Short mmCIF file of C-alpha atoms in Angstrom, two decimals:
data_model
loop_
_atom_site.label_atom_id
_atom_site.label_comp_id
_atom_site.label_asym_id
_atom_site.label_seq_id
_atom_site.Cartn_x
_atom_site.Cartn_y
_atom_site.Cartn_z
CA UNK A 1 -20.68 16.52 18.75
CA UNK A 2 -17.92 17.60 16.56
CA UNK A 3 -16.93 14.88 13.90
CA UNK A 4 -13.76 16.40 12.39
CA UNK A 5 -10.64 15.60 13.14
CA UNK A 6 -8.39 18.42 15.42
CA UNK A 7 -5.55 20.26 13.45
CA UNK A 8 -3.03 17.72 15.62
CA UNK A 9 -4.95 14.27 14.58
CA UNK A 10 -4.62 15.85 11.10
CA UNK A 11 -0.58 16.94 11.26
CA UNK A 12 -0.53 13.16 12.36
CA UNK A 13 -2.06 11.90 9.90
CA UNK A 14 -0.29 13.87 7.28
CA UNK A 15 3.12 12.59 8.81
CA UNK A 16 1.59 9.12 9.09
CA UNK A 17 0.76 9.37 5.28
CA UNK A 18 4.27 11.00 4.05
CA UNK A 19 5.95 7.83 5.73
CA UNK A 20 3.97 4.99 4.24
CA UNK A 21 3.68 7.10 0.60
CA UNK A 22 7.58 6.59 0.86
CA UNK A 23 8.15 2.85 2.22
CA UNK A 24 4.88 1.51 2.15
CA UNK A 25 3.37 1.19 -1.39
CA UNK A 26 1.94 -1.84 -2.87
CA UNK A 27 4.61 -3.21 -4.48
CA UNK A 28 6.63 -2.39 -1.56
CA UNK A 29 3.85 -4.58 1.01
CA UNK A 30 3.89 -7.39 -1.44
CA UNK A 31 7.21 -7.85 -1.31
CA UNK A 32 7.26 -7.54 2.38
CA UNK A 33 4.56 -10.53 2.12
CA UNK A 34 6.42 -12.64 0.13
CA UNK A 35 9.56 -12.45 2.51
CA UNK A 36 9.31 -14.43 5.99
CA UNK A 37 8.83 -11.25 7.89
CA UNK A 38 5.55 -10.85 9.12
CA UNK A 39 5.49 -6.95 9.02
CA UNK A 40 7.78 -4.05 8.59
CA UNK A 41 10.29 -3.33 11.63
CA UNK A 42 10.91 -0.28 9.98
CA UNK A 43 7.52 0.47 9.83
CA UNK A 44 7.22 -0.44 14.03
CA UNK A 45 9.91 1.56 14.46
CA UNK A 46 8.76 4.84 12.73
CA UNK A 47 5.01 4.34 14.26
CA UNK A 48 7.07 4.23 17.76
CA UNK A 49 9.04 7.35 17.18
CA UNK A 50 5.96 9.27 15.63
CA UNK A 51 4.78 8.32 18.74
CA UNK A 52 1.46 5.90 17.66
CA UNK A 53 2.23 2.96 20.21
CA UNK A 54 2.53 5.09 23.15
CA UNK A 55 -1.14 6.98 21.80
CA UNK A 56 -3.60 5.52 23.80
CA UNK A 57 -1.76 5.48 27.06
CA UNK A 58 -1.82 7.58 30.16
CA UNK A 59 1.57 10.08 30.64
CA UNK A 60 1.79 8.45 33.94
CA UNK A 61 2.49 5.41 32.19
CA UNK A 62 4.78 7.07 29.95
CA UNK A 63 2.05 7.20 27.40
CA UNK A 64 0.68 10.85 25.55
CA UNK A 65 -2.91 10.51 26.83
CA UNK A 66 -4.78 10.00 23.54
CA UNK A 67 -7.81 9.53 22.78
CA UNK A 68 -10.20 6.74 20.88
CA UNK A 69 -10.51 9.57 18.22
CA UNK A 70 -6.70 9.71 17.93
CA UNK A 71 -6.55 5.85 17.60
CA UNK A 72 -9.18 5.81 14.80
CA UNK A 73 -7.70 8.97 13.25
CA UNK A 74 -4.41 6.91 12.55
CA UNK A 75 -6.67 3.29 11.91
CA UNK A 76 -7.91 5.10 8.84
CA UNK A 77 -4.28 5.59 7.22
CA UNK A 78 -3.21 2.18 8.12
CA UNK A 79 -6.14 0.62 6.48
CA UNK A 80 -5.44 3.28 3.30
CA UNK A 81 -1.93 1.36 3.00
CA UNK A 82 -2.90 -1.90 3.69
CA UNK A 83 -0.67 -1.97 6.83
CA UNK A 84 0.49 -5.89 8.89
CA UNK A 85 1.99 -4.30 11.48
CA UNK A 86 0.21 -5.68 14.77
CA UNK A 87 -1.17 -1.72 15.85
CA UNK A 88 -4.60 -2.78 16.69
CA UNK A 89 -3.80 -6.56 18.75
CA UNK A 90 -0.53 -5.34 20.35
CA UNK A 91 -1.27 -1.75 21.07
CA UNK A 92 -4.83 -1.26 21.13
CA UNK A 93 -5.69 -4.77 22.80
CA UNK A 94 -3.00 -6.09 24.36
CA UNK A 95 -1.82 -2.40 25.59
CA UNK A 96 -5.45 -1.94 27.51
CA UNK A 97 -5.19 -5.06 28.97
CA UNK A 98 -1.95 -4.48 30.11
CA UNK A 99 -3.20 -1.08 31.65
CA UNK A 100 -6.07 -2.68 33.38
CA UNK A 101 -3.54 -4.71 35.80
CA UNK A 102 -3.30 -1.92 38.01
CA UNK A 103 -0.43 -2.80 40.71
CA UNK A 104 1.03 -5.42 38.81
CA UNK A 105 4.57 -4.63 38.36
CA UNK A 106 5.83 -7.53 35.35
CA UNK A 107 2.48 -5.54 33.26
CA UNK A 108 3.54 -2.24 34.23
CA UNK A 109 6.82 -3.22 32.84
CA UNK A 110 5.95 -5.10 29.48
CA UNK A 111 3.19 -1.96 29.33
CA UNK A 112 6.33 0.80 29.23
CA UNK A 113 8.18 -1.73 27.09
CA UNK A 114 5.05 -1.48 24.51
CA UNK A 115 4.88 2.05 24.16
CA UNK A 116 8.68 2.18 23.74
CA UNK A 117 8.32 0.10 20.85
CA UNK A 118 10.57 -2.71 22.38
CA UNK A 119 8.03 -5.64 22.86
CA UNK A 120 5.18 -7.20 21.26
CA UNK A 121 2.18 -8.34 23.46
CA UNK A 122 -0.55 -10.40 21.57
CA UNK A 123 -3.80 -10.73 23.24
CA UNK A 124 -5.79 -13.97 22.83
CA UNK A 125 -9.61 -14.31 23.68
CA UNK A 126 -11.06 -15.85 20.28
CA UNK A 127 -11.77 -19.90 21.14
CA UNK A 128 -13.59 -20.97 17.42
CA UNK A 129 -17.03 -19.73 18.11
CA UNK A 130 -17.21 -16.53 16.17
CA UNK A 131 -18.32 -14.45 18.96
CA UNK A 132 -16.57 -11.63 20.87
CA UNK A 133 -18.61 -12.33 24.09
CA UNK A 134 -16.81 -12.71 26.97
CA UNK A 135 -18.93 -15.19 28.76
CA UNK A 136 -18.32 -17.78 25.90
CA UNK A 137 -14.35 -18.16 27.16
CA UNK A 138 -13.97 -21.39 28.12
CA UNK A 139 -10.33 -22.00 28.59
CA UNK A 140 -9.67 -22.43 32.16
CA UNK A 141 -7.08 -20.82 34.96
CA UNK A 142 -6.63 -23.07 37.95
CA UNK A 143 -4.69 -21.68 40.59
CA UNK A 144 -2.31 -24.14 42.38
CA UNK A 145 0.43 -23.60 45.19
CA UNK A 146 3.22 -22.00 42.39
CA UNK A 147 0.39 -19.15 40.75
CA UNK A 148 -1.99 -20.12 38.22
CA UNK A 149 -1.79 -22.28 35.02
CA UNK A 150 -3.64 -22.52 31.53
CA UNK A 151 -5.19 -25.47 29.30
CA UNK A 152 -7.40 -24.66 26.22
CA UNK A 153 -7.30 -23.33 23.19
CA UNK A 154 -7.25 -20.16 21.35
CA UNK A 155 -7.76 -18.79 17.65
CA UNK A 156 -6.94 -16.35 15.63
CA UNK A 157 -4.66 -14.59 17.80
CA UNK A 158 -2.74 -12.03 15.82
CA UNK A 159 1.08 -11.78 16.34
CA UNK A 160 1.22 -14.62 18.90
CA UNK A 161 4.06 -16.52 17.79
CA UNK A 162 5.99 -13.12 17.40
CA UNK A 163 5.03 -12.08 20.69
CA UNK A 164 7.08 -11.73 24.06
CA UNK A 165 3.80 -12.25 26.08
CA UNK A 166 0.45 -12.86 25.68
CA UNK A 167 -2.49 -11.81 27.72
CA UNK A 168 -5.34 -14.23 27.57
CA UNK A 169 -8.62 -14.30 28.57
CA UNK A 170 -9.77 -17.14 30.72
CA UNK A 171 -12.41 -18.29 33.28
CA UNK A 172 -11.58 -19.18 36.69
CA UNK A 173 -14.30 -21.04 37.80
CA UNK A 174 -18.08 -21.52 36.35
CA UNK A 175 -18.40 -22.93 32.82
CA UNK A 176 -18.94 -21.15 29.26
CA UNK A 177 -21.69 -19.08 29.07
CA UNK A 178 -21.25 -18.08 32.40
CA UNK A 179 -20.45 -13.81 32.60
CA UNK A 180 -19.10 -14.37 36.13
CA UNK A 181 -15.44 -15.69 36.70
CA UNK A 182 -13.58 -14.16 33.79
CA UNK A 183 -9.90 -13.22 34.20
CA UNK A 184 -6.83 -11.92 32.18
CA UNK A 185 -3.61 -13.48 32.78
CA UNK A 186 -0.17 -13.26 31.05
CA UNK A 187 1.78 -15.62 29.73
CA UNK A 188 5.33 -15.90 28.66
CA UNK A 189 5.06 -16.92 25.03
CA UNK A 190 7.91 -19.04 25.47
CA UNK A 191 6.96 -20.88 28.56
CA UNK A 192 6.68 -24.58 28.50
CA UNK A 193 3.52 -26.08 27.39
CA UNK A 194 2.26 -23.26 24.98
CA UNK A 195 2.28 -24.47 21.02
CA UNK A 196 1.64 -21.91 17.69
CA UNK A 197 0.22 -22.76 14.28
CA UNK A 198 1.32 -20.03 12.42
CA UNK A 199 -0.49 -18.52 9.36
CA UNK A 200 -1.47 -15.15 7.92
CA UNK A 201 -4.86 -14.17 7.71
CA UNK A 202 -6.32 -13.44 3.97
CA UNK A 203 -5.47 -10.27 4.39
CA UNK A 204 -1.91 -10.63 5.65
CA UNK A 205 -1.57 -10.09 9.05
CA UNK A 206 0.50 -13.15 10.59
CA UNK A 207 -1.89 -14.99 13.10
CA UNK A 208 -1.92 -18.37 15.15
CA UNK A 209 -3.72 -20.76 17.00
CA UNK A 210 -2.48 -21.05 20.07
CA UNK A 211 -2.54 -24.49 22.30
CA UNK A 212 -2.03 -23.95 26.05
CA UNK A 213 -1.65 -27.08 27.67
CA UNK A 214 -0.77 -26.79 31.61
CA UNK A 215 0.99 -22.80 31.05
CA UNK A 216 1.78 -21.41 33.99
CA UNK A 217 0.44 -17.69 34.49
CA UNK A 218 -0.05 -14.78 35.92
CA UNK A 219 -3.36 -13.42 37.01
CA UNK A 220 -3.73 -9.68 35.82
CA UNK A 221 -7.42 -8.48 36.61
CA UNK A 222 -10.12 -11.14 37.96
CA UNK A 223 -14.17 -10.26 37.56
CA UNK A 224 -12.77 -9.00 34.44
CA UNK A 225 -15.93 -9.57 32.22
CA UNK A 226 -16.49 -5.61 31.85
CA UNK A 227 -12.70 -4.72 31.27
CA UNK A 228 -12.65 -7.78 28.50
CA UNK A 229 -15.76 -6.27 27.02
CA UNK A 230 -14.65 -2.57 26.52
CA UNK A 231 -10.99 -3.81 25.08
CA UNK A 232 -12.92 -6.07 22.49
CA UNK A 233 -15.03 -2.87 22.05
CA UNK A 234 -12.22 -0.59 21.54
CA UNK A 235 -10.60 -3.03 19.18
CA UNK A 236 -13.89 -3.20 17.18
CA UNK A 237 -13.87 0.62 16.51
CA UNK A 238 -9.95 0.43 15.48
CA UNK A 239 -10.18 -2.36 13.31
CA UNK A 240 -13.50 -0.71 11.95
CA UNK A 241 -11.20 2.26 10.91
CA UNK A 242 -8.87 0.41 9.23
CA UNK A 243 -11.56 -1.15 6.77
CA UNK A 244 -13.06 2.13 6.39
CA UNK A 245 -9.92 3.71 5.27
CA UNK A 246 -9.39 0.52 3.04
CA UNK A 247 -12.68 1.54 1.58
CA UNK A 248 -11.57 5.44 1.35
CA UNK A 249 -8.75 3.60 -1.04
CA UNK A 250 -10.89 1.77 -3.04
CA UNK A 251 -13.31 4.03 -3.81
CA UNK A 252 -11.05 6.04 -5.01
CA UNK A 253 -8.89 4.18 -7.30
CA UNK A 254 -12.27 3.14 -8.68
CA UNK A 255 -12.93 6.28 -9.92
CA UNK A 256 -9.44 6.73 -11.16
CA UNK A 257 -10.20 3.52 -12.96
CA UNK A 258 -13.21 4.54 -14.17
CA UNK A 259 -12.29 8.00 -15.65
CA UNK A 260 -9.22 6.68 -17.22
CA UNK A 261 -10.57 3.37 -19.09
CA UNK A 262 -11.89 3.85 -22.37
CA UNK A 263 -14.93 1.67 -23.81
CA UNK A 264 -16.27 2.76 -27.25
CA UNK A 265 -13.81 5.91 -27.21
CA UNK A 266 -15.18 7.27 -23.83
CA UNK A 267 -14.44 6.87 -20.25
CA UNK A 268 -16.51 3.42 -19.06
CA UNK A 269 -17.37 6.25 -16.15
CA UNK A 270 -19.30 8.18 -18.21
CA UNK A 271 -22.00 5.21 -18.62
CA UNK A 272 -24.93 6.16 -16.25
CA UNK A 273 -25.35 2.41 -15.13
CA UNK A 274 -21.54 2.51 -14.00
CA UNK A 275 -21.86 6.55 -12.90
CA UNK A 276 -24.79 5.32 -10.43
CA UNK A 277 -22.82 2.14 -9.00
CA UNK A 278 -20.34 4.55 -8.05
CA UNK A 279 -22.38 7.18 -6.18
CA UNK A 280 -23.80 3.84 -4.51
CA UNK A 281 -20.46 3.31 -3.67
CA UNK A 282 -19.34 6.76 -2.27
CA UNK A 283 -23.25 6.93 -0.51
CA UNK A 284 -22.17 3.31 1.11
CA UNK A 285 -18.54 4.96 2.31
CA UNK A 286 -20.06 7.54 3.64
CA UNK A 287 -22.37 5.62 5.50
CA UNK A 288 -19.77 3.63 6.90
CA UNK A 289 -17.42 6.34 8.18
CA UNK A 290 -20.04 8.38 9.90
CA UNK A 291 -21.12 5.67 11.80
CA UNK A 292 -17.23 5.14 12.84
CA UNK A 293 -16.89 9.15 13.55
CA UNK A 294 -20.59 8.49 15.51
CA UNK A 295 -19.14 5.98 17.64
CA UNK A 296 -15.89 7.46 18.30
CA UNK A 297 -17.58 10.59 19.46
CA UNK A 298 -19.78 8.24 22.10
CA UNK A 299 -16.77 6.31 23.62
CA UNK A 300 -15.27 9.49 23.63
CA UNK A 301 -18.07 10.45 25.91
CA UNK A 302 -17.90 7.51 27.62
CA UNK A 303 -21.64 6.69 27.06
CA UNK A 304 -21.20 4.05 23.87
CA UNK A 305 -22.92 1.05 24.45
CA UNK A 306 -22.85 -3.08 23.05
CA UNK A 307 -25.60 -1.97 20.87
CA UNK A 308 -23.72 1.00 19.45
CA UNK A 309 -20.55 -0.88 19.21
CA UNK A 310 -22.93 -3.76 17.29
CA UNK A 311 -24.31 -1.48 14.94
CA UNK A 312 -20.59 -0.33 13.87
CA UNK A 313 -19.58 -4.15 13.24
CA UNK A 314 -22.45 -4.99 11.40
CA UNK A 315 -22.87 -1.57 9.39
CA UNK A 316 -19.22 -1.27 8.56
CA UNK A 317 -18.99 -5.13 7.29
CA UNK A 318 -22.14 -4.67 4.90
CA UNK A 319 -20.99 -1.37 3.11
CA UNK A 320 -17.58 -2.19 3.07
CA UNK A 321 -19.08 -5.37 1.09
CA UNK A 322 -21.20 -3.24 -1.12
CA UNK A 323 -18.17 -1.25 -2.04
CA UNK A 324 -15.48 -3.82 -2.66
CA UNK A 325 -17.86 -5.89 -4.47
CA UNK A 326 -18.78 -3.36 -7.31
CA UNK A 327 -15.12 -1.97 -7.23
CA UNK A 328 -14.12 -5.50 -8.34
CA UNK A 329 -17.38 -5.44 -10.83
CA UNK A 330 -16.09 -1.91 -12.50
CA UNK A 331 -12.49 -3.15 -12.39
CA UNK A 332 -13.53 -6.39 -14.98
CA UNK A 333 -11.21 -9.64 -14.81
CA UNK A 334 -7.99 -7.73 -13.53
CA UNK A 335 -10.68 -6.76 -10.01
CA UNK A 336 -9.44 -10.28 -8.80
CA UNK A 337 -5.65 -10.09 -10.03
CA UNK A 338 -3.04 -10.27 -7.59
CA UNK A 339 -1.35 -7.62 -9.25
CA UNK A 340 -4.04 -5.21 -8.59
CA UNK A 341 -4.59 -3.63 -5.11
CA UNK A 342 -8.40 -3.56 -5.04
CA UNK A 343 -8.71 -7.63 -4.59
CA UNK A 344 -6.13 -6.93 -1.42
CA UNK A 345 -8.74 -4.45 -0.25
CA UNK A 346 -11.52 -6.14 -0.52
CA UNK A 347 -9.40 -9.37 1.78
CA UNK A 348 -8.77 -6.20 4.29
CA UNK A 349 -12.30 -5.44 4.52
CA UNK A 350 -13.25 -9.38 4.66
CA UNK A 351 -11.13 -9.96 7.05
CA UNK A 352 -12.81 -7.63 9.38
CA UNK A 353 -15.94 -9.64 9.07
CA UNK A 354 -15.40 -12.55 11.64
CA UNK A 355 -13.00 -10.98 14.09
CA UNK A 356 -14.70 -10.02 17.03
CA UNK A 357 -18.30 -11.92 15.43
CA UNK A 358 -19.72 -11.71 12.30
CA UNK A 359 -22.16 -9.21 11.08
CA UNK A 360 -25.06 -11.94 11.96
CA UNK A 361 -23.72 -12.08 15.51
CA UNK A 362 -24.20 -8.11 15.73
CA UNK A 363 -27.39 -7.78 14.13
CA UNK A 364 -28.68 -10.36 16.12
CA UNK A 365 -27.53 -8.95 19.06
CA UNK A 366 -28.85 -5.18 17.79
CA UNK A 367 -32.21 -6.79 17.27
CA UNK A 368 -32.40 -8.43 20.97
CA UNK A 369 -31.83 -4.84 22.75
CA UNK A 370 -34.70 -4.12 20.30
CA UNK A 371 -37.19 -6.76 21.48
CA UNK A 372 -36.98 -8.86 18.55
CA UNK A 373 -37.44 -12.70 20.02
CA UNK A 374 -34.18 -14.64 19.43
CA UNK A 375 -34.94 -17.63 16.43
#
C-alpha cells in the first residue's frame, strides 16, 4: 500500500499552493469574510480551470477520472489556506450524488454544469441530530400525480442559499430509524415553498437551514441508503483532509513561533516542557494524517468500511484537538486573537467535529462493531 502521493497529485498540489500563496493569504481570507461574499469566485474559477471540480468525475461525464487520493491530495492544501469555497459539499457531495442518478437527464446536466464550474449544487441530509446515518432522515417525499414533493427540515447545509439546486436526502415511506425507503431527490433552490436561514459556520463557510414545506421534486436514486452512506463517507475523508492540512499549518507556525519568541534571552522553544508539547504535537499530526493516507488507500481499494471511516472521524477530531489546543497554549494571549491565524485553525478543525457526527457518535459506533454493549 503505497502512501505517497504520485509525481501528478504533487505538480497539483504545487500549482494548487502557488495560486492560494498569491490570492489567498490571511489577510486576504479575512477580508473576503468581512465582505458579503461567501467565498472567492476567483478562487472557483481557478480550482475549475486547474481542473479540481471536474476531479472526481468519470471522462464520460466530462470529468478526469480521479481518484479519492487525488481529492484528499488537494483537501490538504485547502485546509493549509483556510479555504470557504464549497469544494467538499458541492463537488465532493453534491457531485456523487448527482452521478449516482444514472439516466436522469436534468442531473446529468447540472452534473456537466458542476465540473464546468458554472453551477453550485448543495447537498442537504443533516436534520439536527448529529448523526450522519442515513436511516435517521426523516423528512419525507410523497409522490403525487405532478412528481414528488418535500416537507421537513434540514441543517447545516453548506452553500444552500447560494446554490442552483439541491439534492436532498429523504425517506419515501417507513419512519426514522428505518434503513429501508431512503431516496435522493433534487430540488430547484428557488422553487416555491423552500426557505434559508443563512449563516457561516465558525469557521467560515456560509451555511443554512433549510425549510422545505410542500417542494416539489425530483426523484434521483430510490433504495438509496448505500449510495447516501458512501457520499457521507467520501465527504468524511475530504473534510478529514482539510483539518489535517489545517493542522500541517499550525504545527508549523508553532514552531516558527516558538523559535522566534524570546523569554529570558532565549527562544521559549528551547524550554524542554514547551520542546516536549511540541513533539506531542507533531507525534499527534502524524497520527492523524496516516490514518487519512490509511483510509484513502482502503477506499481506493474499494474495501473501506463504516468502522474504518469511524475511526478517521473520531481519530482526526481528537488530535486535531490536541494540536490546536497547545498551539493556542504556546502562542499565550495573542493564541485567541483574531488577528492571529492559529485561533482560525483551531475553528477549521472544530468545525469538523459535528459534521457528519461527533467523535462520540464514531467511537460509539467503532466500539459496537467491537462487541462493546451500547450504554
Amino acid at each position: 500500500m503505497d502512501l505517497t502521493y504520485t509525481s501528478e497529485q504533487q505538480a497539483l498540489r504545487d500549482s494548487l499552493s502557488r495560486y492560494l500563496d498569491r490570492t489567498y493569504t490571511f489577510d486576504q481570507r479575512q477580508e473576503l469574510l468581512r465582505s458579503d461574499r461567501p467565498w472567492s469566485g476567483d478562487a472557483w474559477k481557478h480550482f475549475t480551470e486547474l481542473g479540481l471540480t471536474a476531479l472526481p468525475f468519470d471522462e464520460e461525464a466530462g470529468g478526469i477520472g480521479g481518484t479519492m487520493a487525488d481529492i484528499v491530495a488537494v483537501g490538504e492544501i485547502l485546509g493549509e489556506y483556510l479555504c470557504v469555497e464549497p469544494y467538499v459539499s458541492c463537488v465532493v457531495l453534491a457531485g456523487q450524488a448527482l452521478r449516482a442518478a444514472t439516466g436522469s437527464d436534468p442531473a446529468s446536466r447540472l452534473l456537466e454544469a458542476v465540473i464546468g464550474g458554472e453551477a453550485q449544487v448543495a447537498f442537504a441530509h443533516e436534520e439536527g441530530a448529529g448523526t450522519p446515518a442515513a436511516a435517521h432522515v426523516a423528512l419525507t417525499a410523497r409522490e403525487g400525480a405532478g412528481g414528488h414533493r418535500l416537507t421537513g427540515r434540514k441543517e447545516l447545509v453548506l452553500g444552500a442559499a447560494q446554490a442552483s439546486a439541491i439534492v436532498v436526502t429523504a425517506r419515501l415511506d417507513g419512519a426514522a430509524r428505518d434503513p429501508e425507503g431512503l431516496a435522493l431527490l433534487l430540488v430547484d433552490a428557488s422553487a416555491p415553498g423552500i426557505s434559508f436561514r443563512e449563516y457561516r459556520t465558525i469557521d467560515g463557510r456560509a451555511a443554512a437551514s433549510v425549510d422545505l414545506q410542500d417542494v416539489p421534486a425530483q426523484l434521483l436514486a430510490q433504495d438509496a441508503t448505500e449510495v447516501i452512506e458512501e457520499i457521507i463517507a467520501n465527504g468524511i475523508i475530504a473534510l478529514a483532509a482539510e483539518a489535517v492540512g489545517a493542522m500541517n499549518a499550525l504545527l508549523r507556525q508553532t514552531i516558527e513561533y516558538a523559535a522566534t519568541r524570546q523569554q529570558f534571552g532565549v527562544p521559549i522553544g528551547s524550554f524542554q516542557v514547551l520542546a516536549h508539547r511540541m513533539a506531542n504535537m507533531k507525534m499527534a499530526y502524524l497520527n492523524a494524517r496516516a490514518t487519512l493516507l490509511h483510509t484513502t488507500a482502503l477506499a481506493e481499494a474499494g474495501t473501506v468500511s463504516a468502522v474504518d471511516t469511524a475511526v478517521l472521524k473520531a481519530q482526526v477530531a481528537r488530535f486535531g484537538r490536541t494540536i490546536f489546543e497547545s498551539a493556542i497554549q504556546l502562542h499565550g494571549g495573542i493564541g485567541t486573537t483574531d488577528e492571529l491565524p492559529i485561533g482560525h485553525y483551531a475553528k477549521r478543525i472544530l468545525a469538523f467535529e459535528p459534521m457528519f457526527g461527533d467523535p462520540d457518535f464514531h467511537l460509539r459506533a467503532v466500539g459496537a462493531a467491537a462487541g462493546v454493549p451500547a450504554r
